[in-house]
Amino acid sequence: MSAPTAPHPLVTRARRLADGLLAPSAARVDQEGVPASHLEAVRRAGLLGVSAPKEYGGAGAPDPVARATAEILAGACCSTWFVQTQHHTPVRMLAGAEAGLPARDRLLPALATGTSLAGIAFAHVRAFPRVPVRATAERGGWRFDGTVPWYTGWGLNDVMLLAGVTRDAEVVFAFADAREQPGLRASAPMRLAALTAARTVSLELAGLWLPDGAVLRRVPQEEFARADGPRSANTSPAVFGVTSAALDLLAAAPDAHDTAAALRARLDELRGRAYALADHPVPHEHVAERLALRTRSYDLMRAATTAAVVAGGGRAMSLDGTAQRLAREGMFLLIQGQTAAVRRAHLAALGG
């Protein structure tokens, strides 16, 4: 019998960070906000560069490692996970951009090592044909006008990847400094039922101008939607991370061992199937199955967090209680990354 494979060093570091810092302070962070020191700790652990190219200072780790570290961070402190997870999409997009692109050469070294932190401001592109943010070519660059409904990490991020849609239905992605400036104003931080700590605001854009050198990508809206749809159908590792944390809590409660074990078996089965599809070489295949697994994973997360609340009794209602926090974080994950197709599949499953 062969010896078990040792975990990847980044997974070991993520677990150490979760156990030593993130989980012990999660209740305080939930009430007070994600501190910059948490993100610095994530950076020191090398987790901001988990998928970044090695030649730029990143770890270049495979997707299973990135998913495992995301699960660990989300289960320990979902607010911290949510702020730092914004960073990875711009890094991946820059890494996949053509060599010599000004934005790639200027930003990727700092983002790959985590010395600069990125956020994203383009989920609103999914609302097309409604256009919350309009992009217009102007003066050797691009003008952005409209409202970004959700932007997470305000006051923590250094740069943002912003997108707008032109009148010809082209999506323009460009980088901007994540601060108030002419043409960009942030709302007060939103008070939310969960993850208020992640410092989410809306952004008002009134003639924000960015030079051509800030542009990362221009793509027809139809092409963006074709790539985004299958990707959004996959289950977020955070769902499995919060579920696992709830089951750990449940397993420690009197009379709950059998329930925790039964739910854990379902978790292992669903995770394995969901990740196998995420690794499928053709992302446009098995979309219906991906959506079905996503909704089943939601059901399991809800069962696990509810069971943790039930097992905790009245203590679970305390604002510093772990069970109620995980239940609220689970509620947030029900709509995080939601597209119209995801919403329809989820509602159909709930009605069925």
Coordinates of N, CA and C in Angstrom, one line a residue, residues 56 68 79 81 97 106 165 184 196 212 257 263 280 318 325 338:
Y56 N 6.5 35.4 -13.0 CA 6.1 36.7 -12.4 C 6.1 36.7 -10.9
A68 N -8.6 23.9 -3.2 CA -8.4 23.5 -1.8 C -8.1 24.7 -0.9
S79 N -15.6 36.2 4.9 CA -15.4 37.6 4.5 C -14.0 37.9 4.0
W81 N -12.0 35.5 2.7 CA -12.0 34.8 1.5 C -12.6 35.6 0.3
A97 N -3.3 37.0 -21.1 CA -3.3 38.1 -22.2 C -2.0 37.9 -23.0
R106 N 2.8 46.0 -16.9 CA 2.8 47.0 -15.8 C 2.2 46.4 -14.5
V165 N -19.8 48.3 -21.5 CA -20.3 47.8 -22.8 C -20.5 49.0 -23.8
L184 N -15.2 59.1 -10.7 CA -15.5 57.8 -9.9 C -15.7 58.2 -8.4
T196 N -21.0 41.9 5.4 CA -20.8 43.4 5.5 C -19.3 43.7 5.7
D212 N -5.8 54.0 -23.3 CA -5.8 52.7 -24.0 C -4.8 51.7 -23.3
H257 N -23.1 13.2 16.0 CA -22.0 12.6 15.2 C -22.6 11.9 13.9
L263 N -23.9 13.6 6.4 CA -23.7 14.8 5.6 C -22.3 14.9 5.0
H280 N -13.1 19.3 -16.6 CA -13.4 18.7 -17.9 C -12.8 19.6 -19.0
S318 N -26.3 33.7 19.3 CA -25.4 34.8 19.7 C -24.7 35.3 18.5
R325 N -23.2 32.5 12.1 CA -22.4 33.2 11.1 C -22.3 32.3 9.8
Q338 N -24.2 34.6 -9.1 CA -25.4 34.2 -9.7 C -25.7 34.8 -11.1

